[in-house]
C-alpha positions as a LaTeX table, in Angstrom:
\begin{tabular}{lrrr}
\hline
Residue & $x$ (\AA) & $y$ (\AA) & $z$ (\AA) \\
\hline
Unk1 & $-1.16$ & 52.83 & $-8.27$ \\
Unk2 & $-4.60$ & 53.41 & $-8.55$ \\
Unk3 & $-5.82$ & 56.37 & $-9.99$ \\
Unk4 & $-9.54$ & 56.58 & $-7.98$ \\
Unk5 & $-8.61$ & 55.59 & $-4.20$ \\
Unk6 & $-11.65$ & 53.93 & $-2.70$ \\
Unk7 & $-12.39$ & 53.98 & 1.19 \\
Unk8 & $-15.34$ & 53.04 & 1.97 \\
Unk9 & $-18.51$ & 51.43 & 1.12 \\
Unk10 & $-21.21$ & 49.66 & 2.85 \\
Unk11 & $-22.61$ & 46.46 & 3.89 \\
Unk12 & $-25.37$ & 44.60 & 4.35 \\
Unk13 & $-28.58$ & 42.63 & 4.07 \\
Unk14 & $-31.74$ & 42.44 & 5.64 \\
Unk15 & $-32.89$ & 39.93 & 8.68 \\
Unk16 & $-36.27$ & 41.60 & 9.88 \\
Unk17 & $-38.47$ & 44.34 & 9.71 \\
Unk18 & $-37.36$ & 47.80 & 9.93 \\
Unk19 & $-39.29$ & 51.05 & 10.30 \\
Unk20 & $-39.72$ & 53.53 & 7.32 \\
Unk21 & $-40.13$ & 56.57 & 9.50 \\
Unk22 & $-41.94$ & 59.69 & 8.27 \\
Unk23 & $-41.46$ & 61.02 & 5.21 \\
Unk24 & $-39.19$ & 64.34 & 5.79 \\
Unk25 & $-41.27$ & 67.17 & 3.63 \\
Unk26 & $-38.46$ & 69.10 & 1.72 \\
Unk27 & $-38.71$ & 72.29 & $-0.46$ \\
Unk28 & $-36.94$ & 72.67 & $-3.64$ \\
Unk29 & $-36.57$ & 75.11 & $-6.33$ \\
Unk30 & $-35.63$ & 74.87 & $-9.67$ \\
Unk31 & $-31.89$ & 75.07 & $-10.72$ \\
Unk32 & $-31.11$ & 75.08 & $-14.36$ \\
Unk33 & $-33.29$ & 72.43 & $-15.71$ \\
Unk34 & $-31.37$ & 69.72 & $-17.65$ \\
Unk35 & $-31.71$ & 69.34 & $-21.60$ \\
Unk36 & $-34.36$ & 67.03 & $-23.31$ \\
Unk37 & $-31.77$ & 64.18 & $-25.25$ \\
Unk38 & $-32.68$ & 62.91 & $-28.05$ \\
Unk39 & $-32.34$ & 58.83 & $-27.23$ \\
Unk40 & $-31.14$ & 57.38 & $-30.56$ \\
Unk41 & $-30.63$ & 53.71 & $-31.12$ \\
Unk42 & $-27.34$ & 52.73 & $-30.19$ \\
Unk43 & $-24.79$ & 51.63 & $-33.46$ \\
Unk44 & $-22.57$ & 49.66 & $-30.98$ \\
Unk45 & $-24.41$ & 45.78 & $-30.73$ \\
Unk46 & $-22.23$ & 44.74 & $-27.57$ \\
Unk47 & $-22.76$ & 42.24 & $-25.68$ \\
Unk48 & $-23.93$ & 44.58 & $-22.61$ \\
Unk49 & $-26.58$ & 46.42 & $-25.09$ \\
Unk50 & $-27.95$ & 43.36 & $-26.84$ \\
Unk51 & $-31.11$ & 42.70 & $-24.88$ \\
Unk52 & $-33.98$ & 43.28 & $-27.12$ \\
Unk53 & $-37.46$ & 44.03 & $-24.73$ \\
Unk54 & $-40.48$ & 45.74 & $-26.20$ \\
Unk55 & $-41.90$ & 46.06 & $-22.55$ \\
Unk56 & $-39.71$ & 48.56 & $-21.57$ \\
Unk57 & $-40.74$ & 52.16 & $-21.45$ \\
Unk58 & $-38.77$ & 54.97 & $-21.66$ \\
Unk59 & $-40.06$ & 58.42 & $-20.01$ \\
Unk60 & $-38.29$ & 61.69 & $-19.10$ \\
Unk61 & $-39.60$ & 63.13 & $-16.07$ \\
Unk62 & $-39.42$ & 66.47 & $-14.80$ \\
Unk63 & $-37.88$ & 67.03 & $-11.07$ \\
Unk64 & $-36.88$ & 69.77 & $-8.84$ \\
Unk65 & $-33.51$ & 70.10 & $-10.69$ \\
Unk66 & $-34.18$ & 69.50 & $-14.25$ \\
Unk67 & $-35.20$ & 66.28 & $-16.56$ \\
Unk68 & $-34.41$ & 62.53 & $-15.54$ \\
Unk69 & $-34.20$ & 59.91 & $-18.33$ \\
Unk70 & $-35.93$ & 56.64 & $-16.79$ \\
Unk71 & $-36.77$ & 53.15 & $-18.43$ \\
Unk72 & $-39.69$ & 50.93 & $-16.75$ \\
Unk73 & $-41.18$ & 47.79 & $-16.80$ \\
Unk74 & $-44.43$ & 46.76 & $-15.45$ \\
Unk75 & $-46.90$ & 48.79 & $-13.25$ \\
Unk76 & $-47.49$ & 48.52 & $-9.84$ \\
Unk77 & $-48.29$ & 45.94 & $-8.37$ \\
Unk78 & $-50.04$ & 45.93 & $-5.11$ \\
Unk79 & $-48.52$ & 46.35 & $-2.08$ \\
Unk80 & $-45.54$ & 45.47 & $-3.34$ \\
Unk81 & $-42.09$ & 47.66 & $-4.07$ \\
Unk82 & $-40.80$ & 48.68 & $-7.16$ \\
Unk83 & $-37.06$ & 47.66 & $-7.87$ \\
Unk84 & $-35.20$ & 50.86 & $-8.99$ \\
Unk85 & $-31.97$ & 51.22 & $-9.69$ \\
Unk86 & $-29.29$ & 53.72 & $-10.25$ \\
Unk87 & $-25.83$ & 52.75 & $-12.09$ \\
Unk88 & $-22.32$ & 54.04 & $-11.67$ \\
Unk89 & $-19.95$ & 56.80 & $-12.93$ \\
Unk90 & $-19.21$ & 56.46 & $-16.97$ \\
Unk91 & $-22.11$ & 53.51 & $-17.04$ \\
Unk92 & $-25.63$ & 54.05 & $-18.26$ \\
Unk93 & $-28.63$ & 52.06 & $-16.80$ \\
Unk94 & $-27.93$ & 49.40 & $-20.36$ \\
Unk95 & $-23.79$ & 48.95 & $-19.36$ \\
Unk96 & $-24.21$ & 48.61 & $-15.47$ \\
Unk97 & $-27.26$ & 46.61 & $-15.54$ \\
Unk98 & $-28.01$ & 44.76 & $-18.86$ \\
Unk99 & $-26.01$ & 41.40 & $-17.70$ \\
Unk100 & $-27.51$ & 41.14 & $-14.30$ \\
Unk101 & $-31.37$ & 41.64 & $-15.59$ \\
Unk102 & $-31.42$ & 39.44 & $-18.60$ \\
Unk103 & $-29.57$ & 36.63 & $-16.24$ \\
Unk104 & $-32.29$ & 33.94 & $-16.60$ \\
Unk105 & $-33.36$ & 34.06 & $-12.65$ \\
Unk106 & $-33.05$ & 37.37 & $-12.32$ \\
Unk107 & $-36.10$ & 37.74 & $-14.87$ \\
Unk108 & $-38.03$ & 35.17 & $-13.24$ \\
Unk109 & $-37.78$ & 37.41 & $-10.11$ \\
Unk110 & $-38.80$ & 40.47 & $-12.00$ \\
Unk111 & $-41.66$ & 39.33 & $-13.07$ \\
Unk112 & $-43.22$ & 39.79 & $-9.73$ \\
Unk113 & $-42.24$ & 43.80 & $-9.61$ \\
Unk114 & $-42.18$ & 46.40 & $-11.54$ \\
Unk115 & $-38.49$ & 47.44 & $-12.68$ \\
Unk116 & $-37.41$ & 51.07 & $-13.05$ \\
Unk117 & $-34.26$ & 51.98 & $-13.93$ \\
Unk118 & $-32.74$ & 55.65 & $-13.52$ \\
Unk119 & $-30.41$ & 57.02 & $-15.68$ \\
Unk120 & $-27.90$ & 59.93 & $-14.16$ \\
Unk121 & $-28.58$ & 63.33 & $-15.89$ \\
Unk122 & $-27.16$ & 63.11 & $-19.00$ \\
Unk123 & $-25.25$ & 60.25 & $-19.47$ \\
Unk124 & $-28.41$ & 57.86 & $-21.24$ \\
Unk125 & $-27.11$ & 56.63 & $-24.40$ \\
Unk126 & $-27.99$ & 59.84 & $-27.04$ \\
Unk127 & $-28.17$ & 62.60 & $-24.48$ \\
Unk128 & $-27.89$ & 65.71 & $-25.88$ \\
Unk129 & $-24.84$ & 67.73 & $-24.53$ \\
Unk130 & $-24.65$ & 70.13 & $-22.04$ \\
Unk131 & $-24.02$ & 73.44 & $-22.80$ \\
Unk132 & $-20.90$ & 75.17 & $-21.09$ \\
Unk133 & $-21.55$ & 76.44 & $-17.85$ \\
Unk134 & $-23.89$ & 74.18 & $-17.18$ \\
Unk135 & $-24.02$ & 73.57 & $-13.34$ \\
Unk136 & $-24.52$ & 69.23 & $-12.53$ \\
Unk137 & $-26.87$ & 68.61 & $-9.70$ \\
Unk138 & $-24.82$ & 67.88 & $-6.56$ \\
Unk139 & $-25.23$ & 64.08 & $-4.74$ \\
Unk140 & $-27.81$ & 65.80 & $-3.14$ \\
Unk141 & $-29.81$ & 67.28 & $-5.45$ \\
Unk142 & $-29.37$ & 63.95 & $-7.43$ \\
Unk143 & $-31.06$ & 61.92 & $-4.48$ \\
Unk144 & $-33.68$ & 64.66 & $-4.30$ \\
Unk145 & $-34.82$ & 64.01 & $-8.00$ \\
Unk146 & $-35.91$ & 60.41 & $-6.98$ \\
Unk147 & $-39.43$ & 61.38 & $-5.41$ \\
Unk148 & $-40.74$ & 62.66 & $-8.37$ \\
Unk149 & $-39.98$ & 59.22 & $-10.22$ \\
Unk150 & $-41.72$ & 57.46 & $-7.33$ \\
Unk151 & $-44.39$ & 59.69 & $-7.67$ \\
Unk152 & $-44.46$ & 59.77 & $-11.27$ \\
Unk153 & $-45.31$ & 56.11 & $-11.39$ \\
Unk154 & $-46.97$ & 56.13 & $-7.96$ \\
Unk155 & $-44.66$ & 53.70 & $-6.04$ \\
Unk156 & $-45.41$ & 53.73 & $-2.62$ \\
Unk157 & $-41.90$ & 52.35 & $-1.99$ \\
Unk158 & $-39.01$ & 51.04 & $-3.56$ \\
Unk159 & $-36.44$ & 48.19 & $-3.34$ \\
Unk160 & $-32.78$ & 50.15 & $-4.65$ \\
Unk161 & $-30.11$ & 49.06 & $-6.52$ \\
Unk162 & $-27.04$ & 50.94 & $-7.59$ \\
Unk163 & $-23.47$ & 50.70 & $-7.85$ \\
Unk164 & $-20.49$ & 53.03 & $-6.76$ \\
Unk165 & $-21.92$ & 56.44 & $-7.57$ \\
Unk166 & $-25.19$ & 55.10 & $-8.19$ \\
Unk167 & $-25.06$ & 53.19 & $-4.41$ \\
Unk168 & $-24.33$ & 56.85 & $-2.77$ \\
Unk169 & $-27.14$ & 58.64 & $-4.51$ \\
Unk170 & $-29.61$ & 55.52 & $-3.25$ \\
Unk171 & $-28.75$ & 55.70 & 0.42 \\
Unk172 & $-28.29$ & 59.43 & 0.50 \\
Unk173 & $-32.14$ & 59.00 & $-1.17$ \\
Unk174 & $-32.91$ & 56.18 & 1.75 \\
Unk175 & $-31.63$ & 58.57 & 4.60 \\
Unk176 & $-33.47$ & 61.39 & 3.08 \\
Unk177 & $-36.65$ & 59.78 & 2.45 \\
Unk178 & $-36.71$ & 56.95 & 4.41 \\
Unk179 & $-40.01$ & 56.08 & 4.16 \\
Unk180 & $-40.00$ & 55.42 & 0.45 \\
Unk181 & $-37.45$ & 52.87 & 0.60 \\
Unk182 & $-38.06$ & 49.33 & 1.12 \\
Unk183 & $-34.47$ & 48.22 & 1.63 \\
Unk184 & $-30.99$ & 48.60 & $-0.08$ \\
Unk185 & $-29.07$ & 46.51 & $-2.21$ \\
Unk186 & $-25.63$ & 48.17 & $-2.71$ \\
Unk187 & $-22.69$ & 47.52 & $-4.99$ \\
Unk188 & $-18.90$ & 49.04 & $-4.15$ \\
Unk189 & $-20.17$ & 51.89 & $-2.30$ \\
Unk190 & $-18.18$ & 54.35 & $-1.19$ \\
Unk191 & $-19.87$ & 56.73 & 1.68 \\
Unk192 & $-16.70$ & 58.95 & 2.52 \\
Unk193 & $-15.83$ & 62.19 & 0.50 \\
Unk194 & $-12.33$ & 62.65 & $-0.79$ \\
Unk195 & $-9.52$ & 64.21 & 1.27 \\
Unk196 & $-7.58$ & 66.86 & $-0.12$ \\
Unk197 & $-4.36$ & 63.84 & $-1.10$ \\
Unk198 & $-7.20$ & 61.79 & $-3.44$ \\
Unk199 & $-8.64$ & 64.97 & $-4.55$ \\
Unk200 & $-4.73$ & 66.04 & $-5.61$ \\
Unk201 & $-4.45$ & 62.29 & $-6.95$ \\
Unk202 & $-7.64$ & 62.29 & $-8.75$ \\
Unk203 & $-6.82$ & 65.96 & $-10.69$ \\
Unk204 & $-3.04$ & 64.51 & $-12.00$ \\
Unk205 & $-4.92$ & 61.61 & $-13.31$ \\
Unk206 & $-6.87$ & 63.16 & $-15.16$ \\
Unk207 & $-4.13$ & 65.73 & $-16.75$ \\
Unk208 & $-2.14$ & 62.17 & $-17.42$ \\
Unk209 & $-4.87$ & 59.84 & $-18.27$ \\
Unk210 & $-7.97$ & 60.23 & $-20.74$ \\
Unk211 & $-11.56$ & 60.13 & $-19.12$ \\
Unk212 & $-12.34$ & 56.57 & $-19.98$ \\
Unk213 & $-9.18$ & 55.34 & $-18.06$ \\
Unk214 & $-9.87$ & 57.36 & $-15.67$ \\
Unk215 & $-13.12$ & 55.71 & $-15.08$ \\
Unk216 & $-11.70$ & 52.24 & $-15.70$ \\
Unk217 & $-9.51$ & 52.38 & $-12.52$ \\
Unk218 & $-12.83$ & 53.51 & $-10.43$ \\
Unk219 & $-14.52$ & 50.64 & $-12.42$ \\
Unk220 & $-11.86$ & 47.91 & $-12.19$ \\
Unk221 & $-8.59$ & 46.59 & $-9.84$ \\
Unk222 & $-5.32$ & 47.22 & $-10.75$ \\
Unk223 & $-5.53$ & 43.43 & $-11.55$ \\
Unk224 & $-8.44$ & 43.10 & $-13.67$ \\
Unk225 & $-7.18$ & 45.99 & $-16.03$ \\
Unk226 & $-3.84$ & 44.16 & $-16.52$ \\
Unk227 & $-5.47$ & 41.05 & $-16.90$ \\
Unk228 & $-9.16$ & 41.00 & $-17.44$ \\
Unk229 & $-8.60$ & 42.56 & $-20.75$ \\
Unk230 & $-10.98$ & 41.25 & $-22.61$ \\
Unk231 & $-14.23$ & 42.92 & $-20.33$ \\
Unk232 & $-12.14$ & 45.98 & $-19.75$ \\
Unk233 & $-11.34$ & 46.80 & $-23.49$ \\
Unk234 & $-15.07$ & 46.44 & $-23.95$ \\
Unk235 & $-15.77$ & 48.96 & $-21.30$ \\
Unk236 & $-13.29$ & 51.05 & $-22.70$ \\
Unk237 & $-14.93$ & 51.27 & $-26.16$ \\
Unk238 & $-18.33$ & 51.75 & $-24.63$ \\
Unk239 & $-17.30$ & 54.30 & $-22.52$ \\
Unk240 & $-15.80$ & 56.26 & $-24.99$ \\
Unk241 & $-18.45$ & 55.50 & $-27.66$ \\
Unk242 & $-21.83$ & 55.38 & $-26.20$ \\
Unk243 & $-21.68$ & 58.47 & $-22.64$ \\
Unk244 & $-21.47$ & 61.78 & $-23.77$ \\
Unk245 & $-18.18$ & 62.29 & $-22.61$ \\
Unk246 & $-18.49$ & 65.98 & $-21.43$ \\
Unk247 & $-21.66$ & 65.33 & $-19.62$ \\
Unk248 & $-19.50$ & 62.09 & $-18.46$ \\
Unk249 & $-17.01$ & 64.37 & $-16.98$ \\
Unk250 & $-19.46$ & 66.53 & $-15.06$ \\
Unk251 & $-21.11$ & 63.79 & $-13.34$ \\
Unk252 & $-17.29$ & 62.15 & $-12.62$ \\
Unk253 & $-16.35$ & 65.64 & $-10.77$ \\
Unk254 & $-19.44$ & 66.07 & $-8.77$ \\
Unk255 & $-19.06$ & 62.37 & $-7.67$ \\
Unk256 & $-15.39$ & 63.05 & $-7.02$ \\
Unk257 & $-16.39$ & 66.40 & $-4.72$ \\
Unk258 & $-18.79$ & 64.90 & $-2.70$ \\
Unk259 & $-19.55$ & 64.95 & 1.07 \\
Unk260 & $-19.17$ & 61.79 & 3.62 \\
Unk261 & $-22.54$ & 60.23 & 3.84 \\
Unk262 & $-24.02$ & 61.16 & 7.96 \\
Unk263 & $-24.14$ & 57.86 & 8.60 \\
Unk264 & $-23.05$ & 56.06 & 12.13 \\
Unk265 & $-23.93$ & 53.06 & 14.07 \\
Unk266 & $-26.50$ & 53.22 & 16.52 \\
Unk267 & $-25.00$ & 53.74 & 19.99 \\
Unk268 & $-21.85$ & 54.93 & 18.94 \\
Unk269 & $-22.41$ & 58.44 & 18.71 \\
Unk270 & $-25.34$ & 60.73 & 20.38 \\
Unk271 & $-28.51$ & 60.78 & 17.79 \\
Unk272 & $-26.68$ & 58.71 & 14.94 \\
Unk273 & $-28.15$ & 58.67 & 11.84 \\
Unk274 & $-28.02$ & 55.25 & 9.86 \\
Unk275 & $-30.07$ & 53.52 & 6.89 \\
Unk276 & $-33.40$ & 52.09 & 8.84 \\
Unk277 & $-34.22$ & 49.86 & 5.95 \\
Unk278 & $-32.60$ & 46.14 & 5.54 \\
Unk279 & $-29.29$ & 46.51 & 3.40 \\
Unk280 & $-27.38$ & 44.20 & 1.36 \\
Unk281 & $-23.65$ & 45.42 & 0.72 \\
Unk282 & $-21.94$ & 43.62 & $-1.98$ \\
Unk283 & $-18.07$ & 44.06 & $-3.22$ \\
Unk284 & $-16.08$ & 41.50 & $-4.74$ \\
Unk285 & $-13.04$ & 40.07 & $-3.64$ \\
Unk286 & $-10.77$ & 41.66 & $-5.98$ \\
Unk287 & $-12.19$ & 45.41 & $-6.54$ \\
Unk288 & $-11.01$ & 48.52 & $-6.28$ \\
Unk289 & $-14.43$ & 49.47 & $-3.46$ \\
Unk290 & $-13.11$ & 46.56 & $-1.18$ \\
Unk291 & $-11.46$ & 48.56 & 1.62 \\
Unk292 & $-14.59$ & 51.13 & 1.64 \\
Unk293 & $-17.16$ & 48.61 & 1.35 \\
Unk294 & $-15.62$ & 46.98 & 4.93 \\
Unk295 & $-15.16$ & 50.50 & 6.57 \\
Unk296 & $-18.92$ & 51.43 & 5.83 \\
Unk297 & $-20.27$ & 47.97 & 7.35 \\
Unk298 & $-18.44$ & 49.41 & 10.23 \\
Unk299 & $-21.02$ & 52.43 & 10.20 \\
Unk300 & $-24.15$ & 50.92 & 9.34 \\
Unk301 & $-27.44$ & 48.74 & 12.02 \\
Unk302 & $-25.72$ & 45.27 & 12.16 \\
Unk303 & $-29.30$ & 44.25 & 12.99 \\
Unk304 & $-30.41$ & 45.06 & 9.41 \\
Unk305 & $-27.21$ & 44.58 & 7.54 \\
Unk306 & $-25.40$ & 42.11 & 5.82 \\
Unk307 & $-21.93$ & 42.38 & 4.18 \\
Unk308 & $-21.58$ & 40.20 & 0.98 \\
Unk309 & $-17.94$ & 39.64 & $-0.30$ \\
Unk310 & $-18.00$ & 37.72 & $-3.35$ \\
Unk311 & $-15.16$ & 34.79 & $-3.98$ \\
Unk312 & $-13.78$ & 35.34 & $-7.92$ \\
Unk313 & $-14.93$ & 38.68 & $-8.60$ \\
Unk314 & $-13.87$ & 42.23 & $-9.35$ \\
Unk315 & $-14.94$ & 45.82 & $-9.72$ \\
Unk316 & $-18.69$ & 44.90 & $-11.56$ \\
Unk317 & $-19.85$ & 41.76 & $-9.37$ \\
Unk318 & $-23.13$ & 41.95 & $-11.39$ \\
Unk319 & $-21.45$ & 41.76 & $-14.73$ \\
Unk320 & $-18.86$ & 38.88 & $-13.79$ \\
Unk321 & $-21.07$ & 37.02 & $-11.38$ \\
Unk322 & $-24.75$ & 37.88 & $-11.84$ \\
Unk323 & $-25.64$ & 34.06 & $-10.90$ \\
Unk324 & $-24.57$ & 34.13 & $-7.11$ \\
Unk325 & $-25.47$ & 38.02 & $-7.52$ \\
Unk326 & $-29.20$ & 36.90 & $-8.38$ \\
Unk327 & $-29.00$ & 33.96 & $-5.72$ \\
Unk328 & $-27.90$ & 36.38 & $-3.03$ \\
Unk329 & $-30.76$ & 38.69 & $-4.38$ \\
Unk330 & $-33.29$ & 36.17 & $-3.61$ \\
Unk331 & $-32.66$ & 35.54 & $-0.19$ \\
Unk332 & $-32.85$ & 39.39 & 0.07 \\
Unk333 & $-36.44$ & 39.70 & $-1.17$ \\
Unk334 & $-37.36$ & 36.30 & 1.04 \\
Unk335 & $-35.79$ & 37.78 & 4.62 \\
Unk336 & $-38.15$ & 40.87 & 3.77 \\
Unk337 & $-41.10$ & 38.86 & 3.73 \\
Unk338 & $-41.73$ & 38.57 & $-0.11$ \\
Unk339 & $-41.35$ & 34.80 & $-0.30$ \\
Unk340 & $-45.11$ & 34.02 & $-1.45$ \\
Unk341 & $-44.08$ & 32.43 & $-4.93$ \\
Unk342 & $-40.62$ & 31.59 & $-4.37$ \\
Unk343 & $-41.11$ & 27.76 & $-3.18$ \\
Unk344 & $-42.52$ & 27.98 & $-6.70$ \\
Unk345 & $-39.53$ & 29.45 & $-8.61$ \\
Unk346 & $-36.77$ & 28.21 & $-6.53$ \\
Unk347 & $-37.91$ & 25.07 & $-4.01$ \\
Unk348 & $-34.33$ & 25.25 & $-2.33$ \\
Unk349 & $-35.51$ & 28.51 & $-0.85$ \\
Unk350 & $-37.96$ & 26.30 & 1.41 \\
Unk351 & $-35.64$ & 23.33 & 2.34 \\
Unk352 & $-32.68$ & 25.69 & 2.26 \\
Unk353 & $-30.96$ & 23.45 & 0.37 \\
Unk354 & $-28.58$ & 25.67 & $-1.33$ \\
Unk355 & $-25.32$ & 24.92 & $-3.11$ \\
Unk356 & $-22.73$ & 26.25 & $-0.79$ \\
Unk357 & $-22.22$ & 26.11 & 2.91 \\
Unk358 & $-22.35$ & 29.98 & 2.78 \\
Unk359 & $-25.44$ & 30.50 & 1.21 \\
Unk360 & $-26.83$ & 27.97 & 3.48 \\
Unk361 & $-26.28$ & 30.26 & 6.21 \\
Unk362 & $-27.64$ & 32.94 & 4.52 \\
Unk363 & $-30.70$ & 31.08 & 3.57 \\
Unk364 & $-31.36$ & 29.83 & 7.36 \\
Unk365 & $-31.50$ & 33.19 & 8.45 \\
Unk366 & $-33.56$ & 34.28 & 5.33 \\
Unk367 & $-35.57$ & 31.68 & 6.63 \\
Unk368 & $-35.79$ & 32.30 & 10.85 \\
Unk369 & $-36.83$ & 36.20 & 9.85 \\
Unk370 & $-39.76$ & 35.05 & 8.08 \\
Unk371 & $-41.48$ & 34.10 & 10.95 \\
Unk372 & $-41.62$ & 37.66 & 12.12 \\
Unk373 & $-41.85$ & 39.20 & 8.94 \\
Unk374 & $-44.52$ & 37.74 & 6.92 \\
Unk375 & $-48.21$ & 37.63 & 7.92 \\
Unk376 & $-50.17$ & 34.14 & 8.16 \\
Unk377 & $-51.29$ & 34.40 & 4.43 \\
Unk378 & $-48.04$ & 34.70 & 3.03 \\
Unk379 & $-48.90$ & 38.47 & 2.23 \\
Unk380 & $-46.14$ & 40.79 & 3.29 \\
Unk381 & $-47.07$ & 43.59 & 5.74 \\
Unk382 & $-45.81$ & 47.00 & 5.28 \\
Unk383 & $-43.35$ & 47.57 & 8.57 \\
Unk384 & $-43.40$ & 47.53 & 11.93 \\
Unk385 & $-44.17$ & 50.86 & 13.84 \\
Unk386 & $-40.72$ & 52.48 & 15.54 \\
Unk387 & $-41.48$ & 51.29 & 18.83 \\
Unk388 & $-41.83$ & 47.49 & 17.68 \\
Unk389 & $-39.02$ & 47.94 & 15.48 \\
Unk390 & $-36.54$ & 49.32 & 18.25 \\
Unk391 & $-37.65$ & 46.49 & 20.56 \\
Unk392 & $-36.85$ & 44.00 & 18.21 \\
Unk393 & $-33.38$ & 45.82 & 17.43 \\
Unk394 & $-32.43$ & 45.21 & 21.23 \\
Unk395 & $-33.25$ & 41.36 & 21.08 \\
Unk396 & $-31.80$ & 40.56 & 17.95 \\
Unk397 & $-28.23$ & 40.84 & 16.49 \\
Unk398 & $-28.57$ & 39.47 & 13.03 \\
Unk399 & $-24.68$ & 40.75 & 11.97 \\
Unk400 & $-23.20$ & 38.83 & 9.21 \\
Unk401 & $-21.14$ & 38.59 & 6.70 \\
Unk402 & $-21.21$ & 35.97 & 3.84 \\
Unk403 & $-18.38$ & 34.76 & 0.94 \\
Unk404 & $-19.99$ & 33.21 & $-2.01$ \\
\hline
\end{tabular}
């Protein structure tokens, strides 16, 4: 049995415009700010670490609840959203995301955006411990550190991307501040808090099981750890080797305590509360997140929201398949308007002449959305205002749900 039981996550992928409504002006005071680490190069060469790239910045930045450790790429550039992302329990920003960002189309997609990638409080490779005591910022307070990276590196908006924990602390972020967010790409999220049986479950694990299994099973299927060895005895080692393992542990437990994301479909209960920007779930086929994943499409706008279930893959979709994760991505960024140089990069994107009969699908209405989405220059525009972008929720019905 599975140590980590996983309900719920959510779905989904854009199709048209959605409103960022105002930006919701929130007080916060400071709560034991965290400690300044000391990033050292990392003695492990793995695979997941390897990629060598001098443009990459690394800045700590203060926030409303202490120092964040971020990495960044690029500046600005125009109108256009930065891609940020935000990585999963016992991962760093180099484990969850190295694979997926040095996938050769993945960088020729990045070179049109800047690319910032968060690290949780502590857990960058070389943090410095916490001290005992120490009190980890809630989900919460972990979404609330976000603005002051955005305004940091003055992003007007951003285009998220996280996994598990790191999907929770995005749209918590998105339904916070919905007006910085661009739209949602998110990986094995799981929007419901524990019940007191997975809470019991979780604490015997970990009196029975060391931290790194412990995260394994919340990383991985029963399957892949019995058979996938290869991947997950490299996770292991990193895991153990490369996170500060008590600052590991604090982030695990405030992950493990937290609240069910306020999130419902429109309509189905009085002044629901959903993610307004265009959302791309992802899980694959055979991970642990599967059953949430399907439970939180259930809450989210199936007007902005697409469900992506990917054939041959477990727990860490962009490790295992970062090729259909990157081809999946594109159509993404295309349905939201930004398609200016992909005929350029990718000419299927314009005939929608993709690979698989799936994808094809996806790509046609990638395609259809355009029409109301981009401007006649190819520029994109910003958003619709709320009353154009409820309108066009009552005509349209863009559910769907794809298997590549």
């Amino acid at each position: 049995p599975r140590a980590l039981t996983f309900r719920s996550l959510w779905a989904g992928l854009l199709l048209q415009e959605m409103t960022m409504a105002g930006l919701h002006e929130l007080r916060f005071t400071e709560e034991k700010p965290l400690l300044r680490g000391q990033d050292a190069e990392l003695e492990n060469s793995d695979v997941f670490l390897s990629a060598v790239d001098t443009d990459w910045k690394e800045h700590d930045i203060e926030t409303p609840y202490g120092l964040l450790h971020v990495v960044i790429r690029g500046s600005p550039k125009g109108n256009r959203p930065a891609i940020l992302t935000y990585h999963d329990v016992g991962l760093n920003h180099k484990l969850c995301f190295n694979t997926f960002f040095n996938y050769e189309d993945m960088q020729e997609i990045t070179k049109h955006f800047v690319v910032c990638h968060v690290d949780a409080p502590g857990q960058q490779a070389g943090a410095s411990q916490f001290p005992q005591g120490y009190q980890y910022p809630s989900m919460d307070q972990l979404a609330a550190m976000l603005p002051s990276v955005v305004q940091h590196f003055g992003f007007k908006y951003v285009i998220g991307i996280g996994v598990g924990a790191g999907a929770y602390v995005l749209a918590k972020f998105a339904l916070i501040f919905p007006d910085l967010v661009e739209g949602l790409v998110l990986m094995n999220i799981d929007p419901n808090g524990k019940g007191w049986i997975d809470w019991a479950a979780a604490k015997l694990s970990g009196l029975t099981s060391t931290l790194p299994d412990t995260v394994l099973s919340h990383l991985f299927s029963q399957e892949e750890l019995v058979n996938n060895t290869e991947l997950v005895q490299s996770y292991r080692q990193q895991i153990g080797s490369v996170v500060n393992q008590f600052n590991l542990q604090l982030f695990l437990n405030m992950y493990n305590s937290r609240r069910d994301l306020d999130i419902n479909r429109p309509g189905t209960v009085p002044n629901a509360k959903t993610l307004r920007c265009p959302v791309m779930l992802v899980v694959g086929d055979n991970a642990p997140a599967e059953e949430g994943v399907v439970e939180c499409n259930s809450k989210l706008d199936p007007t902005n929201t697409t469900f992506l279930k990917m054939a041959d893959s477990g727990g860490l979709p962009q490790v295992t398949q970062p090729g259909k994760l990157t081809e999946a991505f594109k159509y993404f960024l295309q349905g939201m308007g930004y398609s200016e140089w992909s005929s350029a990069l990718w000419p299927s994107l314009s005939a929608c002449a993709v690979p698989s009969a799936s994808m094809t699908r996806l790509a046609r209405s990638r395609t259809a959305s355009l029409t109301s989405a981009s401007s006649v220059d190819g520029t994109r525009p910003r958003a619709c205002t709320h009353s154009e972008s409820t309108e066009a929720m009552g005509q349209i019905n863009h559910t769907m749900e794809v298997s590549c």
